[in-house]
Amino acid sequence: MSNSRIYVDNSATTPMKKEVLTSMLPYFSEIYGNPSSVYAEGREARKAVELSREKVAKAIGAQPNEIFFTGSGTEADNWAIRMVARANKAKGNHIITTAVEHHAVLHTCQELEKDGFEVTYLPVDEFGMVSAEAVENAIKDTTVLITIMTANNEIGTIMPIKEIGAIAKQHGVIFHTDAVQAIGMIDIDVNDMNIDLLSLTGHKFHGPKGSGALYVRKGTKIGSFITGGAQERNKRAGTENVASIVGLGTAIELATSNISEKTAKLSKMRDYLINEILEKIPYTRLNGHRTQRLAGNTNISFEFIEGESLLLMLDMKGISASSGSACTSGSLDPSHVLLAIGLKHEIAHGSLRISLSEDNTMEEMDYIVNSLIEIVGKLRAMSPLYEKVSKGNA
Ligand SMILES: *Cc1c(COP(=O)(O)O)cnc(C)c1O
C-alpha cells in the first residue's frame, strides 16, 4: 500500500479517465480545423463541438442551444453573475447569495458591490444549509439574481436547490447555481429545479482541466462576457478549445451515466470513514450535514491539531488530502465556510477534507483511518494544551 499513493482530494480535481483522453487525442493534431471554417476540416471540428454540446445539455436536462462552453467553472460563475447583473440593471441592483459560496462567486459579488450593487450574503445553519425560507424573505423589488451553489465544495452540504428554484420562479428572479461539485453526484434537471443558469467544470468529474460550461435558460437576459469573434452564438468569443470541449462531453456522459451506483459505493466508504474516525479518535467533529451531503465528502475537525501539519504527515504516508482550513496554500485565514457554520478559528484550522472517487477502495479507507490514528496521536503528544485537557485539568 505504501508504494502507491492514495488520492482523496477529488473535490480539488480528479484524474482524467482513459476514455476521455482517448476521445480528445485526435483533436490535437489530426482534426485540427477551426470550427468556424466552412471547409471539411472546419466542419469536422464543428461536428465534434456540437456533439459535445448535446452531451452536456442531456446531462442536465437542457437544450443544446442553452449550453455555452467556457474555460473553467470560475469563468462560468463570473459570466453568469456579472453579466446578469449588468443586463438587468434597469430592473434593480440587488443580488442574493450565501456566505459559503466558492470564491469564484463570492469575490465576483464583492466586485459588483464596488460597482453599486447590493449583495445579501445569507447565513447558513450549523450544517452549512441555507433555508429556502430565508432566500424568499431576502427577495426585494430590486432583486435581479439569486446565486446559490448546488453543493458545497468544502463540507459537501447539498442545498435545497429545487425549493429555491421554485421561489425564484414565483418571484420572477433569475436563479444561478454553481453545480461544479454536484455534476455526476446528484441528478440535475434544470427544468424540474427551475434553474436559469448553471456552472460546471470538466476537471471535477474526470474531464480535462480548463473545460467548463455555462447553461443559460432560453430567454434569460445576459450579456456576453468575452467579446471578439462570433463564437458560441456571439456570447463567448475566442476559437473553441475543441479537444477540451470533446473531453468535457465524454466525461459528463460517463459521470452522469451511473450516478446511483457510484454514489451508493462512495457513500458507503464515506460513512465508514466518518464513523471510524469519530469513534476511534477523540475530540473530533464532523463538519457539514450528516445525510444531505455529497457522497464522496468527509470533512472532520481535529481539536488540538494544526491542519497543515496533519496534511504534511498524511503526505509522507502517501495520502493526498486537503485541509479544510485554507483554500489556497499560503493563505492562513481559516476557511470562510467553516467559520460560517460557527467553528472557532482554532477548530477550523484543524480540519481535514477527504473527498473520494470511484477509484478509491475500502482497504484504502482502513489505511487512512489507521494513519490518522497514528498521526493525530503524535501531533497531540506534542501539544501542551492537549496534555492539559486529556489529564482532565483544562
Ligand atoms: C472547483 C470549483 C470551482 C472552480 O472551477 P474551476 O474550473 O477550477 O475554475 C467553482 N465552484 C466550485 C464549487 C468548485 O468546487
XYZ file of N, CA and C in Angstrom, residues 60 66 148 150 161-162 164-166 168-169 174-179 187-199 215-218 220:
105
model
N -27.972 17.578 -18.046
C -28.681 18.428 -17.075
C -30.119 18.748 -17.528
N -28.728 25.996 -25.276
C -28.663 26.694 -23.984
C -27.309 26.479 -23.300
N -26.835 30.566 -5.712
C -26.605 29.657 -4.579
C -26.108 28.314 -5.105
N -25.129 24.396 -5.684
C -25.891 23.158 -5.528
C -25.353 22.351 -4.344
N -31.953 23.193 -3.547
C -31.952 23.905 -4.832
C -33.329 23.928 -5.490
N -34.036 22.800 -5.395
C -35.344 22.745 -6.055
C -36.322 23.740 -5.424
N -35.498 26.465 -3.791
C -35.025 27.821 -4.106
C -35.412 28.182 -5.549
N -35.279 27.216 -6.444
C -35.653 27.448 -7.838
C -37.125 27.798 -7.971
N -37.969 27.099 -7.208
C -39.409 27.364 -7.263
C -39.718 28.774 -6.756
N -37.617 31.355 -6.715
C -37.081 32.322 -7.683
C -38.065 32.512 -8.832
N -38.582 31.397 -9.315
C -39.512 31.464 -10.440
C -40.782 32.230 -10.056
N -34.037 35.779 -11.533
C -33.150 34.832 -12.219
C -32.365 34.027 -11.184
N -32.274 32.713 -11.402
C -31.610 31.820 -10.440
C -30.416 31.123 -11.084
N -29.226 31.399 -10.515
C -27.988 30.743 -10.957
C -27.507 29.790 -9.874
N -27.021 28.608 -10.271
C -26.402 27.717 -9.293
C -25.040 27.238 -9.788
N -24.058 27.279 -8.883
C -22.739 26.716 -9.143
C -22.859 25.226 -8.826
N -22.962 24.423 -9.892
C -23.180 22.978 -9.705
C -21.889 22.186 -9.911
N -28.553 13.933 -9.397
C -29.317 14.081 -10.642
C -29.788 15.523 -10.757
N -29.469 16.152 -11.857
C -29.876 17.546 -12.048
C -30.731 17.677 -13.292
N -31.869 18.337 -13.130
C -32.726 18.655 -14.260
C -33.087 20.138 -14.135
N -32.555 20.938 -15.047
C -32.709 22.394 -14.919
C -34.180 22.830 -14.998
N -35.012 22.059 -15.658
C -36.426 22.427 -15.743
C -37.166 22.054 -14.468
N -36.946 20.825 -14.025
C -37.577 20.362 -12.794
C -37.163 21.253 -11.609
N -35.911 21.728 -11.624
C -35.398 22.513 -10.494
C -35.515 24.022 -10.722
N -36.091 24.418 -11.857
C -36.246 25.849 -12.178
C -34.930 26.628 -12.101
N -33.882 26.041 -12.645
C -32.573 26.705 -12.689
C -32.483 27.488 -14.000
N -32.064 28.767 -13.921
C -31.927 29.591 -15.123
C -30.502 29.583 -15.662
N -29.532 29.494 -14.751
C -28.132 29.434 -15.163
C -27.409 28.429 -14.280
N -26.498 27.670 -14.872
C -25.790 26.646 -14.108
C -24.339 26.574 -14.574
N -23.404 26.559 -13.603
C -21.975 26.460 -13.929
C -21.484 25.045 -13.678
N -24.774 26.918 -18.507
C -26.110 26.728 -19.055
C -26.866 28.036 -18.876
N -27.509 28.501 -19.925
C -28.327 29.719 -19.851
C -29.710 29.397 -20.406
N -30.702 29.420 -19.533
C -32.079 29.158 -19.985
C -32.458 30.135 -21.086
N -33.096 29.580 -22.117
C -33.529 30.395 -23.257
C -34.357 31.588 -22.769
N -33.183 34.148 -21.012
C -32.586 34.831 -19.859
C -31.768 36.023 -20.343
